[in-house]
PDB file of N, CA, C and O in Angstrom:
ATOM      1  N   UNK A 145       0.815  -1.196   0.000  1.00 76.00           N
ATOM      2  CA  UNK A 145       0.000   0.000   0.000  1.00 76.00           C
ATOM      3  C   UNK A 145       0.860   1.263   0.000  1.00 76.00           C
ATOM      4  O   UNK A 145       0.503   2.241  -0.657  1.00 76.00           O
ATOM      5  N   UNK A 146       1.941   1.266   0.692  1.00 81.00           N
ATOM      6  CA  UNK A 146       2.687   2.453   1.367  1.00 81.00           C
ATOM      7  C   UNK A 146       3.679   2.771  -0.044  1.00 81.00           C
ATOM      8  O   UNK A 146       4.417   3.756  -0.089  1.00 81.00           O
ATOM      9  N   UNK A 147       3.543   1.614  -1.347  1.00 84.00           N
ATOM     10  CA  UNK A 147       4.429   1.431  -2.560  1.00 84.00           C
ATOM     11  C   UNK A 147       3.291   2.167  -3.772  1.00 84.00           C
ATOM     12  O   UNK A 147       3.897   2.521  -4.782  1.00 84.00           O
ATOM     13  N   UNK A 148       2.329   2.339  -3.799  1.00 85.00           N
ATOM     14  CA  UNK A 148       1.285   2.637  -4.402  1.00 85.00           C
ATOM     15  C   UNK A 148       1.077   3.942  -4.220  1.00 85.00           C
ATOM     16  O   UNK A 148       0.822   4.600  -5.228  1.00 85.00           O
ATOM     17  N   UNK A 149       1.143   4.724  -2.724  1.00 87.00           N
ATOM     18  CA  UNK A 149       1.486   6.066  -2.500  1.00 87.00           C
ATOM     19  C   UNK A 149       2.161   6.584  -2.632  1.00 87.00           C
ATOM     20  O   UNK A 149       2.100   7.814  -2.619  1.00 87.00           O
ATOM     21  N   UNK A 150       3.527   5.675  -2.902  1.00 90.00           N
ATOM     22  CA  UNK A 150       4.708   6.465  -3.267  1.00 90.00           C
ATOM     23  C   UNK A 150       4.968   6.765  -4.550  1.00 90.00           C
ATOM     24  O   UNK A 150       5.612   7.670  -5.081  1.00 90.00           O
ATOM     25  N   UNK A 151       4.292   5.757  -4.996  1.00 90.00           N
ATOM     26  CA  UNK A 151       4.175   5.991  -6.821  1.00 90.00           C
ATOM     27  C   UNK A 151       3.583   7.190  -7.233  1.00 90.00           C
ATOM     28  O   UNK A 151       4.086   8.022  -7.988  1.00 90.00           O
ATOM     29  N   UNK A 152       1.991   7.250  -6.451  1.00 92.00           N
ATOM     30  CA  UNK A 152       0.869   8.312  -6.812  1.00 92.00           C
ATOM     31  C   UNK A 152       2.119   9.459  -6.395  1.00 92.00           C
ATOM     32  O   UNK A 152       2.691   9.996  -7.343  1.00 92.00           O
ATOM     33  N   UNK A 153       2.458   9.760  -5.264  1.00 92.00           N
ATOM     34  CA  UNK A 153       2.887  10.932  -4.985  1.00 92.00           C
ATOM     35  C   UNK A 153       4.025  11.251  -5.979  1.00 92.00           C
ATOM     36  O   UNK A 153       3.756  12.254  -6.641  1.00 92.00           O
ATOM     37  N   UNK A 154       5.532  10.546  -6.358  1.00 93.00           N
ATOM     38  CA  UNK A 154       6.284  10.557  -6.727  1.00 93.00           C
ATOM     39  C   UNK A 154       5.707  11.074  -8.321  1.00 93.00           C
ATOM     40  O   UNK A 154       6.476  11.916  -8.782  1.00 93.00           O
ATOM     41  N   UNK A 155       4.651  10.788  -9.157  1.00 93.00           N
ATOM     42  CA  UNK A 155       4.009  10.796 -10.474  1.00 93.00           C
ATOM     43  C   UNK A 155       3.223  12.561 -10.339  1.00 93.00           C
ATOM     44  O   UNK A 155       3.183  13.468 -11.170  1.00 93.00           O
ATOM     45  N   UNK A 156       2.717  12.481  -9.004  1.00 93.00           N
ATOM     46  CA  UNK A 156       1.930  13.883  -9.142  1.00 93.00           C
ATOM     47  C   UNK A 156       3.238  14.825  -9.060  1.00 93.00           C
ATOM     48  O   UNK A 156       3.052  16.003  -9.362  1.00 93.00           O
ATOM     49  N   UNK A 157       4.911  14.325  -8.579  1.00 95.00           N
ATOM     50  CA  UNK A 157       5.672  15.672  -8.584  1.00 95.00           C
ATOM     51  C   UNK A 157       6.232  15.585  -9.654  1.00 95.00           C
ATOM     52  O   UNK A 157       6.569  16.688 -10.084  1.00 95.00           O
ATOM     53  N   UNK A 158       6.548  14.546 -10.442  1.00 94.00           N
ATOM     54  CA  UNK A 158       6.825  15.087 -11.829  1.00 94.00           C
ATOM     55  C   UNK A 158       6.195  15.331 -12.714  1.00 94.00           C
ATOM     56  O   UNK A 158       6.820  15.667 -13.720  1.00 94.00           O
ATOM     57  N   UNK A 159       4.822  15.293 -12.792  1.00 94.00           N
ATOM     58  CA  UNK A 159       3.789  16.250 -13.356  1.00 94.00           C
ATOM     59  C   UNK A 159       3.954  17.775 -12.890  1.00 94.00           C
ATOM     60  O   UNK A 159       4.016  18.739 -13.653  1.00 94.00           O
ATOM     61  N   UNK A 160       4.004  17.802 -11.725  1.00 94.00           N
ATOM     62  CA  UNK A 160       4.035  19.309 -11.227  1.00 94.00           C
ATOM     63  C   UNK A 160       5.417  20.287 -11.501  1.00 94.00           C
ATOM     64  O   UNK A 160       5.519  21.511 -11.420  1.00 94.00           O
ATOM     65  N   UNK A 161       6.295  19.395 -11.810  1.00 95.00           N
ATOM     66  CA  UNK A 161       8.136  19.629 -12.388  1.00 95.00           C
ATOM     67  C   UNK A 161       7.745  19.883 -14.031  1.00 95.00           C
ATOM     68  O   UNK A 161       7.903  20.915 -14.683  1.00 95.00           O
ATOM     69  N   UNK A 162       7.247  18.735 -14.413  1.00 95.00           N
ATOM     70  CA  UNK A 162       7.721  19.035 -15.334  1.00 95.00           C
ATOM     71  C   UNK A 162       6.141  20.660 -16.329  1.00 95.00           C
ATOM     72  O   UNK A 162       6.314  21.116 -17.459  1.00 95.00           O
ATOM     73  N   UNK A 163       5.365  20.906 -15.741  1.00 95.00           N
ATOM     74  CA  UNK A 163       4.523  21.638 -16.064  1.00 95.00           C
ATOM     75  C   UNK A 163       5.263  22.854 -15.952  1.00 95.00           C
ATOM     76  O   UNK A 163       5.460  23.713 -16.812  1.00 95.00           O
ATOM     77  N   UNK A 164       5.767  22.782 -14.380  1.00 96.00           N
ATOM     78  CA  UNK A 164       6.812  24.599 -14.223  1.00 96.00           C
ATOM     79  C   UNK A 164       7.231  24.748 -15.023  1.00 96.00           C
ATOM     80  O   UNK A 164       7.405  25.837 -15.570  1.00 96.00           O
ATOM     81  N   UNK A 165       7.760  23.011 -15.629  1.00 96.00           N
ATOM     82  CA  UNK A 165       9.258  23.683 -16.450  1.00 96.00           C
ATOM     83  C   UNK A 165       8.731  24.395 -17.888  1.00 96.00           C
ATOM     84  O   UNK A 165       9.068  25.478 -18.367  1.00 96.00           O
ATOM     85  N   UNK A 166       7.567  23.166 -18.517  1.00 96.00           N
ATOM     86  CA  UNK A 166       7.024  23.904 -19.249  1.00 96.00           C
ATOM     87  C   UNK A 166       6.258  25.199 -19.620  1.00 96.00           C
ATOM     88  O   UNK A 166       6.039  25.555 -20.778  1.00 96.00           O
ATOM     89  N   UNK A 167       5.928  25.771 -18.654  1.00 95.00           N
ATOM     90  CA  UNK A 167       5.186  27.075 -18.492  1.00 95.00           C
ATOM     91  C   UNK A 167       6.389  28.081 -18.508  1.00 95.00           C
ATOM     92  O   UNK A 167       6.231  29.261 -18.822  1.00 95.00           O
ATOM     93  N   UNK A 168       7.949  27.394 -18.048  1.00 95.00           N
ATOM     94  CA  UNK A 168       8.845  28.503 -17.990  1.00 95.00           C
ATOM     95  C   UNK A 168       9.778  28.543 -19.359  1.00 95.00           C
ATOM     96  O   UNK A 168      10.651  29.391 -19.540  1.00 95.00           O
ATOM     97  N   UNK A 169       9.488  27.614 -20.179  1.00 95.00           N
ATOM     98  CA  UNK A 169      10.374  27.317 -21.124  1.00 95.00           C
ATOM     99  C   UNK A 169       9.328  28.594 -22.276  1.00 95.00           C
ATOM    100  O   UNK A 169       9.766  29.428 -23.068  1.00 95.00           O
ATOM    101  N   UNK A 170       8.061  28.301 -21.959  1.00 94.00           N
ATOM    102  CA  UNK A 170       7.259  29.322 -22.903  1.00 94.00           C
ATOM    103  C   UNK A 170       6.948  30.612 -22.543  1.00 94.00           C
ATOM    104  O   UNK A 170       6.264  31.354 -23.247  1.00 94.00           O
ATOM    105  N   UNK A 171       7.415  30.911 -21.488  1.00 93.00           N
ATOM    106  CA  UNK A 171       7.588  32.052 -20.992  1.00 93.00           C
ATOM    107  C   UNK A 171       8.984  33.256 -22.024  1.00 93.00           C
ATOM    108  O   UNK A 171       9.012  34.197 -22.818  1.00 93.00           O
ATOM    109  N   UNK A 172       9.943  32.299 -21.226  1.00 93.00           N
ATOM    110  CA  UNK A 172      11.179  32.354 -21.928  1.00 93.00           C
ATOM    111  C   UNK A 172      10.805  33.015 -23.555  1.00 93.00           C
ATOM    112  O   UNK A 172      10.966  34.146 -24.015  1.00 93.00           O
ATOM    113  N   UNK A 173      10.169  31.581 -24.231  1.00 91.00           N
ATOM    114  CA  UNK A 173      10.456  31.389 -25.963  1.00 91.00           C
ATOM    115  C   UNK A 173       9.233  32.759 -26.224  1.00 91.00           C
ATOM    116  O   UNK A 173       9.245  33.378 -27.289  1.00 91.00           O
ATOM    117  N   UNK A 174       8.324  33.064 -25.212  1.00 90.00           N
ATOM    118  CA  UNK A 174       7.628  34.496 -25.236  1.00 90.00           C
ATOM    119  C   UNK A 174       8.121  35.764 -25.347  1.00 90.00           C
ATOM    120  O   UNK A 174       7.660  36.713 -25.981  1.00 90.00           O
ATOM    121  N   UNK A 175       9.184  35.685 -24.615  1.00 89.00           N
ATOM    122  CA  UNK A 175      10.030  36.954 -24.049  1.00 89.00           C
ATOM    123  C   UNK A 175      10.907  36.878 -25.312  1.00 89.00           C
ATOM    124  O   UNK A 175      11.086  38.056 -25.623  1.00 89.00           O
ATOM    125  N   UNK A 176      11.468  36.185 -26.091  1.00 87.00           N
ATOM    126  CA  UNK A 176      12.658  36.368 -26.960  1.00 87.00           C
ATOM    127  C   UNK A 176      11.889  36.505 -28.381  1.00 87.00           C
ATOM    128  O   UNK A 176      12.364  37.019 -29.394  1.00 87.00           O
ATOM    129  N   UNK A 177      10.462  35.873 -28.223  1.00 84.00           N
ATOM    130  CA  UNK A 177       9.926  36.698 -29.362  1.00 84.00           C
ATOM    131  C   UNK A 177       8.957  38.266 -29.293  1.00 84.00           C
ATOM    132  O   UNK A 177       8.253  38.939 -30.046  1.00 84.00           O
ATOM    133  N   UNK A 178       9.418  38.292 -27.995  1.00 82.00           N
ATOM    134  CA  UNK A 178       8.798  39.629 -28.371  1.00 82.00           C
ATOM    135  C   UNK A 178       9.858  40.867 -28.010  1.00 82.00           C
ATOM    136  O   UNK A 178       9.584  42.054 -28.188  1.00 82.00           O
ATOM    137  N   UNK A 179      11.048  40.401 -27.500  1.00 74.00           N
ATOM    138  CA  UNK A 179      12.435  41.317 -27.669  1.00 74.00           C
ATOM    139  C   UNK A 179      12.687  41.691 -28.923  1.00 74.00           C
ATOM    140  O   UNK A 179      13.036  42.821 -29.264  1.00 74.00           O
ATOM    141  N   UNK A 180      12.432  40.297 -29.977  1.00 71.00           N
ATOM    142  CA  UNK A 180      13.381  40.355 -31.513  1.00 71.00           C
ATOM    143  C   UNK A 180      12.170  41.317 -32.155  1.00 71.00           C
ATOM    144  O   UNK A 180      12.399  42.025 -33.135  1.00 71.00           O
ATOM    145  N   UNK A 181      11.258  41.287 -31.703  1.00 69.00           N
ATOM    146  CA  UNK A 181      10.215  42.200 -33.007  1.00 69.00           C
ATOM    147  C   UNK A 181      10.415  43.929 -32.505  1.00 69.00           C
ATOM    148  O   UNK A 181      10.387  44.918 -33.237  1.00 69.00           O
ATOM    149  N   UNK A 182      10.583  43.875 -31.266  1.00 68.00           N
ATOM    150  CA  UNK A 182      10.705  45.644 -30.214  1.00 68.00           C
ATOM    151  C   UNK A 182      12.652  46.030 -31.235  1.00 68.00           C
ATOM    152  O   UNK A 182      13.695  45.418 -31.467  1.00 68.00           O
ATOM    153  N   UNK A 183      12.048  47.392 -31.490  1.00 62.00           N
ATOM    154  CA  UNK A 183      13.243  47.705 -31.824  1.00 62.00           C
ATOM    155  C   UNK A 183      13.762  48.756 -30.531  1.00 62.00           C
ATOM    156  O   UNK A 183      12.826  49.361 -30.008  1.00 62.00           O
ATOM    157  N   UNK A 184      15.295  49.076 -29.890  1.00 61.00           N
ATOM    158  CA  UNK A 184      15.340  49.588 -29.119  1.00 61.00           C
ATOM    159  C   UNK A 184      14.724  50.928 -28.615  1.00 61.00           C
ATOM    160  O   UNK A 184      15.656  51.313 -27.910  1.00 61.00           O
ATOM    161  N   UNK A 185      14.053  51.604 -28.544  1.00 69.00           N
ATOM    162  CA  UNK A 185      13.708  53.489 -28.111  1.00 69.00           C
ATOM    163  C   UNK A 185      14.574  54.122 -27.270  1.00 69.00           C
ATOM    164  O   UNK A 185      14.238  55.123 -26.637  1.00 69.00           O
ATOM    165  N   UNK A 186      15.924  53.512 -27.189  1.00 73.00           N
ATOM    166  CA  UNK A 186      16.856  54.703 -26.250  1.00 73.00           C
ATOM    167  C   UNK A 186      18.317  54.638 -27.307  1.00 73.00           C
ATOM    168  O   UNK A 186      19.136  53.996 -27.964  1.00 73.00           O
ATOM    169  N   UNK A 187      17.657  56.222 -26.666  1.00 75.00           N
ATOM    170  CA  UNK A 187      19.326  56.775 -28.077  1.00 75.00           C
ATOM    171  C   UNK A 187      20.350  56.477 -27.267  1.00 75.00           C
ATOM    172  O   UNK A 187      20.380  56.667 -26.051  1.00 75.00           O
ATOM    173  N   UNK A 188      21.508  55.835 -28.191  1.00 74.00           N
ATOM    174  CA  UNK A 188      23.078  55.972 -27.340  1.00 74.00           C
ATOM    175  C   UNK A 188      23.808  57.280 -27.275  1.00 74.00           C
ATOM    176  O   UNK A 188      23.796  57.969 -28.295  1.00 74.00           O
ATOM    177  N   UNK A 189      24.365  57.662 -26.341  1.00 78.00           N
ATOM    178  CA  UNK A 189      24.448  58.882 -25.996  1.00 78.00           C
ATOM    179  C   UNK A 189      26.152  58.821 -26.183  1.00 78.00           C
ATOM    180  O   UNK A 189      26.434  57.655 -25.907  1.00 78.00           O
ATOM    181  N   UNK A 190      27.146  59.397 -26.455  1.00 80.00           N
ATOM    182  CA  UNK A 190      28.380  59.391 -26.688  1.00 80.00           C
ATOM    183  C   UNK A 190      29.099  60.072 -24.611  1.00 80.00           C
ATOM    184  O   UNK A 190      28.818  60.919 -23.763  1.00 80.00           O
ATOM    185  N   UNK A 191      30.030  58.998 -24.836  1.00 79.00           N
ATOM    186  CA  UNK A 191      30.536  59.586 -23.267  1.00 79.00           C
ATOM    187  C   UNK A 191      31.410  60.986 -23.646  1.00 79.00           C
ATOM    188  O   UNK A 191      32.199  61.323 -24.529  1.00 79.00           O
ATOM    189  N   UNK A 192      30.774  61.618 -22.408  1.00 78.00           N
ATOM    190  CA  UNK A 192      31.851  63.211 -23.006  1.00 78.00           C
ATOM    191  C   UNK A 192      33.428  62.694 -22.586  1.00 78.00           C
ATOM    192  O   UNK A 192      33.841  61.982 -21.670  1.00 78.00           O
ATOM    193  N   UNK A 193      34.086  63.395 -23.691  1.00 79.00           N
ATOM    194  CA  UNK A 193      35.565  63.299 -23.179  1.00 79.00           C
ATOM    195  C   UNK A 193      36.567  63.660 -21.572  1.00 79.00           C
ATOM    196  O   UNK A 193      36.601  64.642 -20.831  1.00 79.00           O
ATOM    197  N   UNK A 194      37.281  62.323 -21.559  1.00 77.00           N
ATOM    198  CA  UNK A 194      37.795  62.803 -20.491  1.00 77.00           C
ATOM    199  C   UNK A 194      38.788  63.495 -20.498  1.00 77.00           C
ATOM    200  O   UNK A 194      39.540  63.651 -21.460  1.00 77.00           O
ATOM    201  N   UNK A 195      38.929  64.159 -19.028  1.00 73.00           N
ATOM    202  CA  UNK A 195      39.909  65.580 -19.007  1.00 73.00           C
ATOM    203  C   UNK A 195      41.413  64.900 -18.611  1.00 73.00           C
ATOM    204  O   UNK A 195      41.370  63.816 -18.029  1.00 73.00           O
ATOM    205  N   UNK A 196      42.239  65.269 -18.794  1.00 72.00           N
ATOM    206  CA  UNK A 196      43.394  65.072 -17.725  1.00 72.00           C
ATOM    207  C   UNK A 196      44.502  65.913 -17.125  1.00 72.00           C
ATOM    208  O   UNK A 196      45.327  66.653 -17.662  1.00 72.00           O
ATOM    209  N   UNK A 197      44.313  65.628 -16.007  1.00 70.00           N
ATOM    210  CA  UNK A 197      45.079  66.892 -15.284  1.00 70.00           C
ATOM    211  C   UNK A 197      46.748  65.870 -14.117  1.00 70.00           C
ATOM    212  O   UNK A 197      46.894  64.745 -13.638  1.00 70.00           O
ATOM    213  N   UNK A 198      47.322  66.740 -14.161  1.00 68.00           N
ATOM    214  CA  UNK A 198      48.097  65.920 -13.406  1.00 68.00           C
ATOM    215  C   UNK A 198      47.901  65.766 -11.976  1.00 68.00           C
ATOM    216  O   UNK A 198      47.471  66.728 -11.340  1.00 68.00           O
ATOM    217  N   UNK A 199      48.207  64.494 -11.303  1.00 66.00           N
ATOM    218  CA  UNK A 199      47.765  63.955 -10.183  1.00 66.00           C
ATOM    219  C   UNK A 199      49.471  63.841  -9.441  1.00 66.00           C
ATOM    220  O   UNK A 199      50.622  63.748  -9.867  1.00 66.00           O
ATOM    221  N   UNK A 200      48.673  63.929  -7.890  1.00 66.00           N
ATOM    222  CA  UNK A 200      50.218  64.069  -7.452  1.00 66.00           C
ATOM    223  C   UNK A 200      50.630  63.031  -7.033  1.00 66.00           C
ATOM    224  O   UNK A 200      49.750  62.369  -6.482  1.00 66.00           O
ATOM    225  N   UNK A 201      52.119  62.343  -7.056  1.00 69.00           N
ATOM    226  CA  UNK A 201      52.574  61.328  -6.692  1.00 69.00           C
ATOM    227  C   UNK A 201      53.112  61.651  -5.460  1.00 69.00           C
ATOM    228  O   UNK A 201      53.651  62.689  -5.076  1.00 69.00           O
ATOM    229  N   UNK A 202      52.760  60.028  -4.587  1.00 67.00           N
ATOM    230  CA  UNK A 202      53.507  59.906  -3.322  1.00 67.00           C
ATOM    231  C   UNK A 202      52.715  61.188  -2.146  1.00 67.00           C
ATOM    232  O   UNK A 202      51.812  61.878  -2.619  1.00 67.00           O
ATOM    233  N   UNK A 203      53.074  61.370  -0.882  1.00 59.00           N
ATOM    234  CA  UNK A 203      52.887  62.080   0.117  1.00 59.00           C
ATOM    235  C   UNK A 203      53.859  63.225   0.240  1.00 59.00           C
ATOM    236  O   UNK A 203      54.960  62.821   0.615  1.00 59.00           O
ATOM    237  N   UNK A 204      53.800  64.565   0.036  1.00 60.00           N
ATOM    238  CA  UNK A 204      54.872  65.334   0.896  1.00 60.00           C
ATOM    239  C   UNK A 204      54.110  65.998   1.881  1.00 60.00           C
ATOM    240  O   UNK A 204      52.934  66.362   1.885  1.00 60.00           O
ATOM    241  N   UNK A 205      55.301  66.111   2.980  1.00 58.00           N
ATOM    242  CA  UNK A 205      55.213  66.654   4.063  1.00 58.00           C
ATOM    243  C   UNK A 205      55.416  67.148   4.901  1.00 58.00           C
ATOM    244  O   UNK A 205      55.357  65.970   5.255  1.00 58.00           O
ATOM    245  N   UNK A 206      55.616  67.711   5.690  1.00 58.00           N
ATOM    246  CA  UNK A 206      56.709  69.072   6.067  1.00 58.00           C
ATOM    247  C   UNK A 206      57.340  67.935   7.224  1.00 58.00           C
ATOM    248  O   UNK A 206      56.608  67.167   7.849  1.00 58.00           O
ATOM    249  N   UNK A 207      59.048  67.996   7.397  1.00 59.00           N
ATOM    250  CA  UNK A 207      60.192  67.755   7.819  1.00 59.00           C
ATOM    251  C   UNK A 207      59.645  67.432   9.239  1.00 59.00           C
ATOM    252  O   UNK A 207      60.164  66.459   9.787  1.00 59.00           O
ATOM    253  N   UNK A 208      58.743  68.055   9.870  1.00 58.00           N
ATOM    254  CA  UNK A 208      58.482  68.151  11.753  1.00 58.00           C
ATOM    255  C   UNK A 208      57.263  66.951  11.443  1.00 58.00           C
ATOM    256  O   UNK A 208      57.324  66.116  12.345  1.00 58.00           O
ATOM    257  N   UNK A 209      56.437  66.695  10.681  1.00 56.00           N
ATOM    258  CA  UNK A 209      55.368  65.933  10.630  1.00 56.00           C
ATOM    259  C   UNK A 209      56.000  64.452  10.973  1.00 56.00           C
ATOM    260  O   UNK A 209      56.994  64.012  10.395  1.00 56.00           O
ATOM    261  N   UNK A 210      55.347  63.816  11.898  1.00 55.00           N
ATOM    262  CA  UNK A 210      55.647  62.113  11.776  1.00 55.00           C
ATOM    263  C   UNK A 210      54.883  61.271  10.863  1.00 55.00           C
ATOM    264  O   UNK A 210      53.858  61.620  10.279  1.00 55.00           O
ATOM    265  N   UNK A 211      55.398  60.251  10.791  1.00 56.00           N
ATOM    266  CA  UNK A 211      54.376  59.233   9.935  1.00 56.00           C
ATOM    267  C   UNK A 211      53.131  59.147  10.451  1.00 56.00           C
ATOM    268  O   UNK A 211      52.085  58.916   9.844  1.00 56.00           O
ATOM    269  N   UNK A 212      53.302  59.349  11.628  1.00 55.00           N
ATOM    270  CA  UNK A 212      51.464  58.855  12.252  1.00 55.00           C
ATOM    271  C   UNK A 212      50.609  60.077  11.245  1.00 55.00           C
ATOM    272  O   UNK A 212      49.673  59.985  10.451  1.00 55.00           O
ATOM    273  N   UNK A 213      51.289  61.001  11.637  1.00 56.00           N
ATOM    274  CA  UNK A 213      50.727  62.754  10.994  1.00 56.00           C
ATOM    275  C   UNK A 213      50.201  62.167   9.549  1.00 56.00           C
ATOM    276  O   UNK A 213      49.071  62.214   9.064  1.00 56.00           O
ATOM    277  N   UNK A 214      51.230  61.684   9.109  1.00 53.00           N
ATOM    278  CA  UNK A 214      51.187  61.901   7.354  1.00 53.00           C
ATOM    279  C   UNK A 214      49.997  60.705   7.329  1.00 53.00           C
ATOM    280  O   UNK A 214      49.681  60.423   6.173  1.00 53.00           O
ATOM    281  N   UNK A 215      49.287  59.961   8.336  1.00 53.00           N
ATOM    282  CA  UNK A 215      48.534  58.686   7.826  1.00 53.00           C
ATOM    283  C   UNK A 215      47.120  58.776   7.574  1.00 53.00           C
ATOM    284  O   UNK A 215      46.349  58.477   6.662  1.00 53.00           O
ATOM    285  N   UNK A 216      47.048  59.430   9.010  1.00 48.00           N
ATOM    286  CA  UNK A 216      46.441  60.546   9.823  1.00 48.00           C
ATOM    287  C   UNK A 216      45.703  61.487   9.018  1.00 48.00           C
ATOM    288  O   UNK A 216      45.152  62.452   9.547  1.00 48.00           O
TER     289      UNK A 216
END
C-alpha cells in the first residue's frame, strides 16, 4: 500500500516539475519573441571626453610631521 502512494505521490511531482518547467520554457520562448520584433527606443548617448590633469605622486610633508601625521 505504502508502494502505491509512493508511486501516486512521486508521479503527481513530476507532473508538477515538469509543467513549471514547461510554463517557464514558454515564458522564456515568449520573451525572446517579443524582444526580436521591439526595436530599441533609447538613443546611445556618446561619453563626453575625459579631461586630464596631473595627479600628485607619493605624500609630501613638512620635515616636523611624523608618519602617524602623514597617515592621519
Amino acid at each position: 500500500m505504502f508502494a502505491v502512494y509512493a508511486a501516486e505521490q512521486q508521479y503527481r511531482h513530476d507532473t508538477w516539475t515538469r509543467e513549471r518547467e514547461h510554463a517557464l520554457l514558454a515564458s522564456i520562448r515568449e520573451r525572446k519573441l517579443t524582444a526580436t520584433h521591439r526595436m530599441p527606443s533609447i538613443p546611445v548617448v556618446a561619453r563626453p571626453a575625459r579631461v586630464a590633469w596631473p595627479r600628485p605622486i607619493g605624500l609630501h610633508t613638512a620635515e616636523e610631521c611624523t608618519t602617524v601625521c602623514a597617515v592621519a
